[in-house]
Amino acid sequence: MKISQFTNETIASFNHQSDMLLQILIKIQYQYSFIPQKSITQLSKKLFLTESNVLAVIGFYSFLHKEARGHYDLRVSNNITDQMLGSLELVELLCDKLAVQLATPRKDKRVTLDTTSCTGMSDQGSAMLVNGLPIVELNKKRIKTICQLIESGTPVNQWPKDFFHIKNNIQRRDILLNDRSDNSEAIRVFLKQGDKKLLKQIEFSNLRGRGGGGFKTGFKWRLCKQTIAKQRYVICNADEGEPGTFKDRVLLTTLPDKIIEGMTLCAGIINEDFTDHSVSGLIYLRGEYQYLRESLEQVLQKRRDAGLLGKDILGKKGFDFDIKIHLGAGAYICGEESALIESLEGKRGIPRNRPPFPVNEGYKNQPTVVNNVETFINAALITIHGADWFEKIGTEQSSGSKLLSISGDCAKPGIYEYPFGTSIKQILNDCGALNTQAVQVSGPAGSTIPAKDFDRCIAFEDIPTGGSFMIFNQQRNLLDMVKNFSAFFVDESCGFCTPCRVGSSLLKQLIDRVHQQSVSNYDLNEIKRISHLMRDTSHCGLGSSASNSVMDTLKYFPKLYQQQLKLTDDEPVFDLQAVLQQARQLTGNDNV
Ligand code: SF4
């Protein structure tokens, strides 16, 4: 089909809505492997946007491109746990066998090779995406076969099925993963008890957001309910981008009905009465999980057919609620709720100023509840089993259980569900981790926990977590982890505010120099100074948490840094060769 015809039809299929720009671009990207200039011009005209608006959105998302990618578009997951499993060597092997350079399409346009942030497969890495589809358990043998398949032009849907087999790896179940309740039970309880009583139950249960922030869910729902408006939104944040996390992937695969039931329940509760207001739902699904879209659409349709979504749900007049799925396109910052809302509105995912908070002015400036996948499931379970049942599990300030995505140096990586209050020691024991040096809890933005603190617990009042739990044994160099994380934040900073945009780059340069043993005490102090500055002055949580791992390792593993010192002076190390190399690259002149 001609580019102009496909673009026109795509725009029409999204009703010419400019807030669907991102979804339209994703569709065009999948069709052509890039966004042709012709499409950009058409989009600008038909959606009444400037071309620079469209280009800015394309430039923001790492899965959108203005230049054609290869027929086979490979993205190898670059998370530290993938690197621990040998991903860097596999990338080298791919470059070598395919005669391709990173981020540059091969001359014959057959293949492009790139690295990308964590693809959410850390329990079965190394992993990569091929034309958007995840391949796991990569090893040299698989890489060689993949290279042959590419050179022979074999379509991806004819590649060996086991390459694409994603395991759930559920290793420990507790209240949530053990639940076998019917998928309409929470809605039936809601219809019997009513919104006010059930909102109180959610509040009494002390359910807190499972994405990491820990905001009280009942309070959030009440604030949204109290805001006067004709239209409200319920958004499920399925943009699981924190490196090392994959529990939402497993929940989206195994318990999609319960997620949707939780969202439906929320819609019922925040709707003061069923005549005057309207509530709509959206699932923001990270681009890396687009392969799950079809099965989620099927679950939505099944629920519509069963009267559990759509008009007059379970016969209750005016209880209307339906859900649409929007895809992300490779931007970690869109996990932040206000950036996610911007992205849903088709824009660059730049975090908003707060207040106003999304519960008052969220999606399309209407009151909006944004909750994590796991939070919605918990809300449905509380409705069925009661607040007392839930509150009894966990600790005083952290009720219920938490799903952990465990990866790294252990015998049994996978999903572990624990009551809050479980110690790190217990978790390490269960997953078969030996000689553990440190655990990184909650991803690069989280905390590095040294062995002396393994008696501490997973809980909001002790070690809070969104679910990522990466294990490093005594043989690992923790500076590799810090280096990987500093590069991650440079890639993922949205660039909106200077402390984060510039600070993360400066931090990366200094950490790279630590790695190369080219630093002095002055440089270590400089790392601390920049870290404090970023923490205190960044616009959002990404910038303020970007230096966590370097600060934690400086505190708990000072020898690691001391042994890298080239000079102990309070003068910076000046690396003449590095500066000259930079000048050569910038000027293209090797005589510099
Ligand atoms: Fe963007 Fe970083 Fe500033 Fe957050 S802190 S708004 S990610 S530049």
Short mmCIF file of C-alpha atoms in Angstrom, two decimals, residues 235-592:
data_model
loop_
_atom_site.label_atom_id
_atom_site.label_comp_id
_atom_site.label_asym_id
_atom_site.label_seq_id
_atom_site.Cartn_x
_atom_site.Cartn_y
_atom_site.Cartn_z
CA ILE A 235 -5.52 4.29 34.00
CA CYS A 236 -3.54 1.13 34.51
CA ASN A 237 0.18 1.80 34.44
CA ALA A 238 1.60 -1.24 32.66
CA ASP A 239 4.76 0.61 31.63
CA GLU A 240 7.02 -1.63 33.66
CA GLY A 241 10.30 0.05 32.72
CA GLU A 242 12.38 -0.23 35.89
CA PRO A 243 15.36 -2.38 34.87
CA GLY A 244 15.18 -5.80 36.51
CA THR A 245 11.38 -5.75 36.90
CA PHE A 246 9.17 -8.23 35.10
CA LYS A 247 6.36 -9.07 37.55
CA ASP A 248 3.78 -6.98 35.64
CA ARG A 249 4.61 -8.97 32.51
CA VAL A 250 3.69 -12.14 34.42
CA LEU A 251 0.53 -10.59 35.89
CA LEU A 252 -0.57 -9.34 32.46
CA THR A 253 -0.05 -12.88 31.18
CA THR A 254 -1.58 -14.89 34.04
CA LEU A 255 -4.14 -12.60 35.72
CA PRO A 256 -5.39 -10.11 33.10
CA ASP A 257 -9.01 -10.59 34.20
CA LYS A 258 -8.20 -9.58 37.75
CA ILE A 259 -6.40 -6.42 36.58
CA ILE A 260 -9.41 -5.40 34.50
CA GLU A 261 -11.75 -6.30 37.33
CA GLY A 262 -9.76 -4.02 39.66
CA MET A 263 -10.00 -1.19 37.14
CA THR A 264 -13.74 -1.75 36.74
CA LEU A 265 -14.17 -1.71 40.50
CA CYS A 266 -12.26 1.58 40.69
CA ALA A 267 -14.49 3.04 37.97
CA GLY A 268 -17.57 2.03 39.97
CA ILE A 269 -16.23 3.46 43.22
CA ILE A 270 -15.12 6.86 41.87
CA ASN A 271 -18.43 7.32 40.06
CA GLU A 272 -20.61 9.10 42.62
CA ASP A 273 -23.82 7.98 40.94
CA PHE A 274 -24.45 6.17 37.71
CA THR A 275 -26.42 8.82 35.94
CA ASP A 276 -24.43 12.07 35.78
CA HIS A 277 -20.85 10.95 35.32
CA SER A 278 -18.86 8.98 32.87
CA VAL A 279 -15.69 6.95 33.55
CA SER A 280 -13.36 5.50 30.92
CA GLY A 281 -10.35 3.24 31.24
CA LEU A 282 -6.94 3.01 29.59
CA ILE A 283 -4.13 0.51 29.87
CA TYR A 284 -0.72 1.97 29.04
CA LEU A 285 1.25 -1.04 27.86
CA ARG A 286 5.00 -0.62 27.47
CA GLY A 287 6.22 -1.02 23.88
CA GLU A 288 8.42 -3.96 24.90
CA TYR A 289 5.24 -5.88 25.85
CA GLN A 290 3.31 -5.16 22.65
CA TYR A 291 3.30 -8.93 22.00
CA LEU A 292 0.79 -9.17 24.91
CA ARG A 293 -1.64 -6.76 23.31
CA GLU A 294 -3.62 -9.29 21.32
CA SER A 295 -4.30 -11.56 24.30
CA LEU A 296 -5.31 -8.54 26.40
CA GLU A 297 -7.71 -7.38 23.67
CA GLN A 298 -9.24 -10.88 23.70
CA VAL A 299 -9.78 -10.73 27.47
CA LEU A 300 -11.41 -7.31 27.13
CA GLN A 301 -13.74 -8.65 24.44
CA LYS A 302 -14.62 -11.73 26.51
CA ARG A 303 -15.54 -9.48 29.41
CA ARG A 304 -17.66 -7.28 27.15
CA ASP A 305 -19.46 -10.37 25.91
CA ALA A 306 -20.04 -11.50 29.50
CA GLY A 307 -21.50 -8.12 30.50
CA LEU A 308 -18.50 -7.30 32.69
CA LEU A 309 -17.45 -4.31 30.59
CA GLY A 310 -19.38 -1.90 28.43
CA LYS A 311 -22.88 -0.61 29.05
CA ASP A 312 -24.89 -1.37 32.22
CA ILE A 313 -22.30 -3.73 33.69
CA LEU A 314 -23.95 -6.84 35.19
CA GLY A 315 -27.30 -5.17 34.57
CA LYS A 316 -26.64 -2.13 36.76
CA LYS A 317 -28.22 0.80 34.95
CA GLY A 318 -25.68 3.52 34.18
CA PHE A 319 -22.66 1.46 35.26
CA ASP A 320 -20.84 2.00 31.97
CA PHE A 321 -17.13 1.42 31.69
CA ASP A 322 -14.80 0.27 28.95
CA ILE A 323 -11.04 0.10 28.45
CA LYS A 324 -8.69 0.90 25.58
CA ILE A 325 -5.08 -0.16 25.27
CA HIS A 326 -2.40 2.37 24.35
CA LEU A 327 1.16 1.38 23.56
CA GLY A 328 4.32 3.05 24.76
CA ALA A 329 7.35 3.34 22.50
CA GLY A 330 10.48 2.87 24.56
CA ALA A 331 10.65 5.73 27.06
CA TYR A 332 11.35 4.83 30.70
CA ILE A 333 10.21 8.21 31.98
CA CYS A 334 6.63 7.37 30.89
CA GLY A 335 6.36 5.14 33.98
CA GLU A 336 6.07 8.40 35.95
CA GLU A 337 2.33 9.00 36.16
CA SER A 338 2.18 12.55 34.81
CA ALA A 339 4.63 11.70 31.99
CA LEU A 340 2.47 8.67 31.24
CA ILE A 341 -0.59 10.93 30.95
CA GLU A 342 1.29 13.23 28.57
CA SER A 343 2.23 10.20 26.50
CA LEU A 344 -1.39 8.98 26.47
CA GLU A 345 -2.32 12.40 25.10
CA GLY A 346 0.04 11.71 22.20
CA LYS A 347 2.81 14.03 23.37
CA ARG A 348 6.39 13.68 24.56
CA GLY A 349 6.42 12.10 28.00
CA ILE A 350 7.67 15.05 30.00
CA PRO A 351 6.59 15.02 33.65
CA ARG A 352 4.09 17.72 34.54
CA ASN A 353 4.37 20.30 37.29
CA ARG A 354 2.42 19.24 40.36
CA PRO A 355 -0.02 20.45 41.68
CA PRO A 356 -2.46 19.99 40.06
CA PHE A 357 -2.28 16.26 40.74
CA PRO A 358 -3.77 13.75 38.30
CA VAL A 359 -6.62 12.95 40.73
CA ASN A 360 -7.79 16.53 40.15
CA GLU A 361 -6.50 17.26 36.64
CA GLY A 362 -5.10 14.26 34.86
CA TYR A 363 -5.80 12.77 31.44
CA LYS A 364 -7.41 15.45 29.24
CA ASN A 365 -7.42 17.61 32.39
CA GLN A 366 -10.05 15.42 34.02
CA PRO A 367 -9.80 13.67 37.40
CA THR A 368 -7.76 10.53 36.85
CA VAL A 369 -6.67 7.55 38.94
CA VAL A 370 -3.39 6.02 37.81
CA ASN A 371 -2.48 2.75 39.49
CA ASN A 372 -0.06 -0.06 38.87
CA VAL A 373 -1.11 -3.49 37.55
CA GLU A 374 -0.47 -5.17 40.92
CA THR A 375 -2.40 -2.49 42.83
CA PHE A 376 -5.58 -3.08 40.82
CA ILE A 377 -5.41 -6.83 41.49
CA ASN A 378 -5.00 -6.20 45.22
CA ALA A 379 -8.00 -3.85 45.21
CA ALA A 380 -10.15 -6.58 43.64
CA LEU A 381 -8.96 -9.14 46.22
CA ILE A 382 -9.67 -6.79 49.14
CA THR A 383 -13.20 -6.33 47.82
CA ILE A 384 -13.72 -10.09 47.75
CA HIS A 385 -11.98 -11.10 50.99
CA GLY A 386 -12.31 -7.93 53.09
CA ALA A 387 -10.00 -5.29 54.53
CA ASP A 388 -9.31 -7.28 57.74
CA TRP A 389 -8.07 -10.27 55.77
CA PHE A 390 -5.63 -8.07 53.85
CA GLU A 391 -4.55 -5.90 56.76
CA LYS A 392 -3.52 -8.90 58.85
CA ILE A 393 -0.83 -9.80 56.31
CA GLY A 394 2.43 -7.84 56.25
CA THR A 395 3.57 -5.16 58.70
CA GLU A 396 1.84 -2.28 60.44
CA GLN A 397 2.60 0.24 57.71
CA SER A 398 2.76 -2.19 54.79
CA SER A 399 -0.28 -4.42 54.44
CA GLY A 400 -0.49 -7.39 52.13
CA SER A 401 2.14 -8.96 49.93
CA LYS A 402 4.65 -7.82 47.33
CA LEU A 403 5.70 -9.46 44.11
CA LEU A 404 9.43 -9.42 43.49
CA SER A 405 11.19 -9.94 40.17
CA ILE A 406 14.37 -11.73 41.16
CA SER A 407 17.35 -11.92 38.82
CA GLY A 408 21.12 -11.95 38.84
CA ASP A 409 23.33 -14.32 40.82
CA CYS A 410 20.92 -16.95 42.14
CA ALA A 411 19.93 -20.51 41.26
CA LYS A 412 16.20 -19.82 40.77
CA PRO A 413 15.41 -16.42 39.23
CA GLY A 414 11.74 -15.57 38.71
CA ILE A 415 8.67 -14.23 40.48
CA TYR A 416 8.45 -14.46 44.27
CA GLU A 417 5.48 -13.21 46.24
CA TYR A 418 6.18 -12.42 49.92
CA PRO A 419 4.23 -10.83 52.75
CA PHE A 420 5.71 -7.39 53.48
CA GLY A 421 8.19 -7.69 56.33
CA THR A 422 10.15 -10.58 54.79
CA SER A 423 13.90 -10.16 55.25
CA ILE A 424 16.40 -9.92 52.41
CA LYS A 425 18.22 -12.88 54.00
CA GLN A 426 15.11 -15.07 53.71
CA ILE A 427 14.57 -14.07 50.09
CA LEU A 428 18.20 -14.79 49.16
CA ASN A 429 17.96 -18.14 50.87
CA ASP A 430 14.78 -19.10 48.98
CA CYS A 431 16.11 -18.22 45.54
CA GLY A 432 19.41 -20.01 46.04
CA ALA A 433 21.72 -17.01 46.16
CA LEU A 434 25.19 -17.81 47.56
CA ASN A 435 28.02 -15.48 48.62
CA THR A 436 25.93 -12.42 47.93
CA GLN A 437 27.84 -9.15 48.00
CA ALA A 438 24.89 -6.80 47.49
CA VAL A 439 21.30 -6.62 46.32
CA GLN A 440 19.95 -3.79 44.20
CA VAL A 441 16.34 -3.29 45.26
CA SER A 442 13.93 -1.31 43.09
CA GLY A 443 16.16 -0.94 40.04
CA PRO A 444 18.77 1.72 39.26
CA ALA A 445 16.66 4.33 41.06
CA GLY A 446 16.44 2.16 44.18
CA SER A 447 18.87 1.15 46.93
CA THR A 448 22.04 -0.91 47.02
CA ILE A 449 21.79 -3.16 50.07
CA PRO A 450 25.11 -4.50 51.43
CA ALA A 451 25.43 -7.87 53.22
CA LYS A 452 25.51 -6.28 56.68
CA ASP A 453 21.90 -5.12 56.07
CA PHE A 454 20.42 -8.42 54.89
CA ASP A 455 18.33 -8.63 58.08
CA ARG A 456 16.38 -5.62 56.86
CA CYS A 457 12.94 -6.18 55.35
CA ILE A 458 10.93 -5.45 52.26
CA ALA A 459 8.41 -2.87 53.52
CA PHE A 460 7.50 0.76 52.89
CA GLU A 461 8.94 1.67 56.30
CA ASP A 462 12.23 -0.18 55.69
CA ILE A 463 13.19 -1.03 52.10
CA PRO A 464 10.42 0.05 49.73
CA THR A 465 10.35 -1.47 46.28
CA GLY A 466 8.49 -1.49 43.00
CA GLY A 467 9.59 -5.12 42.58
CA SER A 468 13.05 -5.26 41.02
CA PHE A 469 15.51 -7.39 43.04
CA MET A 470 18.91 -7.87 41.38
CA ILE A 471 21.53 -10.00 43.12
CA PHE A 472 25.33 -9.55 42.88
CA ASN A 473 27.71 -12.15 44.27
CA GLN A 474 31.24 -11.58 45.62
CA GLN A 475 32.80 -12.15 42.21
CA ARG A 476 31.00 -9.17 40.65
CA ASN A 477 32.55 -5.75 40.33
CA LEU A 478 29.83 -3.42 41.60
CA LEU A 479 31.37 -0.61 39.56
CA ASP A 480 30.06 -2.42 36.46
CA MET A 481 26.57 -2.02 37.91
CA VAL A 482 27.09 1.67 38.74
CA LYS A 483 28.51 2.28 35.25
CA ASN A 484 25.55 0.53 33.61
CA PHE A 485 23.04 2.55 35.65
CA SER A 486 24.75 5.88 34.95
CA ALA A 487 24.55 5.19 31.20
CA PHE A 488 20.91 4.18 31.62
CA PHE A 489 19.99 7.53 33.18
CA VAL A 490 21.78 9.48 30.45
CA ASP A 491 19.75 7.56 27.86
CA GLU A 492 16.47 7.94 29.73
CA SER A 493 16.63 11.53 31.00
CA CYS A 494 13.87 13.37 29.14
CA GLY A 495 16.10 16.43 28.91
CA PHE A 496 13.53 18.86 30.29
CA CYS A 497 15.51 20.16 33.27
CA THR A 498 19.19 21.07 33.43
CA PRO A 499 20.20 19.36 36.71
CA CYS A 500 19.17 15.97 35.34
CA ARG A 501 20.10 16.47 31.68
CA VAL A 502 23.58 17.84 32.38
CA GLY A 503 24.09 16.21 35.78
CA SER A 504 23.47 12.67 34.54
CA SER A 505 26.01 13.17 31.71
CA LEU A 506 28.64 14.61 34.05
CA LEU A 507 28.03 11.79 36.49
CA LYS A 508 28.43 9.21 33.74
CA GLN A 509 31.72 10.74 32.59
CA LEU A 510 33.09 10.67 36.13
CA ILE A 511 31.91 7.11 36.75
CA ASP A 512 33.46 5.97 33.48
CA ARG A 513 36.71 7.50 34.69
CA VAL A 514 36.40 5.71 38.02
CA HIS A 515 36.06 2.53 36.02
CA GLN A 516 39.20 3.40 34.04
CA GLN A 517 41.18 4.22 37.22
CA SER A 518 41.54 7.80 36.10
CA VAL A 519 40.27 9.76 39.10
CA SER A 520 41.45 11.54 42.22
CA ASN A 521 39.80 12.38 45.53
CA TYR A 522 38.75 15.64 43.93
CA ASP A 523 36.75 13.69 41.32
CA LEU A 524 35.07 11.54 43.99
CA ASN A 525 34.03 14.71 45.81
CA GLU A 526 32.77 16.05 42.52
CA ILE A 527 30.58 12.92 42.15
CA LYS A 528 29.06 13.64 45.57
CA ARG A 529 28.54 17.33 44.78
CA ILE A 530 26.74 16.62 41.48
CA SER A 531 24.66 13.86 43.11
CA HIS A 532 23.43 16.20 45.85
CA LEU A 533 22.65 18.85 43.28
CA MET A 534 20.62 16.42 41.19
CA ARG A 535 18.75 15.13 44.23
CA ASP A 536 17.83 18.60 45.41
CA THR A 537 17.00 20.38 42.18
CA SER A 538 15.70 17.89 39.58
CA HIS A 539 12.16 18.29 38.33
CA CYS A 540 11.09 14.67 38.88
CA GLY A 541 12.05 11.42 40.58
CA LEU A 542 14.25 10.23 37.72
CA GLY A 543 16.79 13.00 38.23
CA SER A 544 16.59 12.97 42.01
CA SER A 545 17.21 9.22 42.20
CA ALA A 546 19.72 8.84 39.34
CA SER A 547 22.71 8.99 41.67
CA ASN A 548 21.37 6.54 44.28
CA SER A 549 23.58 3.62 43.31
CA VAL A 550 26.79 5.64 43.16
CA MET A 551 26.03 7.28 46.52
CA ASP A 552 25.11 3.94 48.13
CA THR A 553 28.22 2.19 46.84
CA LEU A 554 30.44 5.12 47.89
CA LYS A 555 28.94 4.75 51.36
CA TYR A 556 28.96 0.96 51.73
CA PHE A 557 31.87 -0.01 49.48
CA PRO A 558 34.37 2.88 49.76
CA LYS A 559 37.35 0.58 49.02
CA LEU A 560 35.86 -0.06 45.61
CA TYR A 561 36.48 3.58 44.76
CA GLN A 562 39.70 4.04 46.71
CA GLN A 563 41.38 1.27 44.77
CA GLN A 564 40.55 3.05 41.51
CA LEU A 565 42.31 6.28 42.48
CA LYS A 566 45.08 7.39 40.17
CA LEU A 567 45.93 10.35 42.42
CA THR A 568 44.99 10.89 46.05
CA ASP A 569 45.33 14.68 45.56
CA ASP A 570 42.53 17.13 45.80
CA GLU A 571 43.17 18.04 42.18
CA PRO A 572 41.17 16.62 39.27
CA VAL A 573 42.91 14.08 37.08
CA PHE A 574 43.40 15.66 33.68
CA ASP A 575 43.34 13.03 30.98
CA LEU A 576 44.97 14.70 27.98
CA GLN A 577 44.46 11.73 25.68
CA ALA A 578 40.73 11.50 26.45
CA VAL A 579 40.25 15.20 25.73
CA LEU A 580 42.23 14.94 22.50
CA GLN A 581 40.24 11.91 21.44
CA GLN A 582 37.04 13.87 21.99
CA ALA A 583 38.43 16.77 19.93
CA ARG A 584 39.39 14.35 17.14
CA GLN A 585 35.88 12.96 17.05
CA LEU A 586 34.28 16.41 17.08
CA THR A 587 36.53 17.88 14.38
CA GLY A 588 37.06 14.74 12.35
CA ASN A 589 40.74 15.72 12.34
CA ASP A 590 43.19 13.04 13.49
CA ASN A 591 46.06 15.55 13.65
CA VAL A 592 44.66 17.25 16.74
#
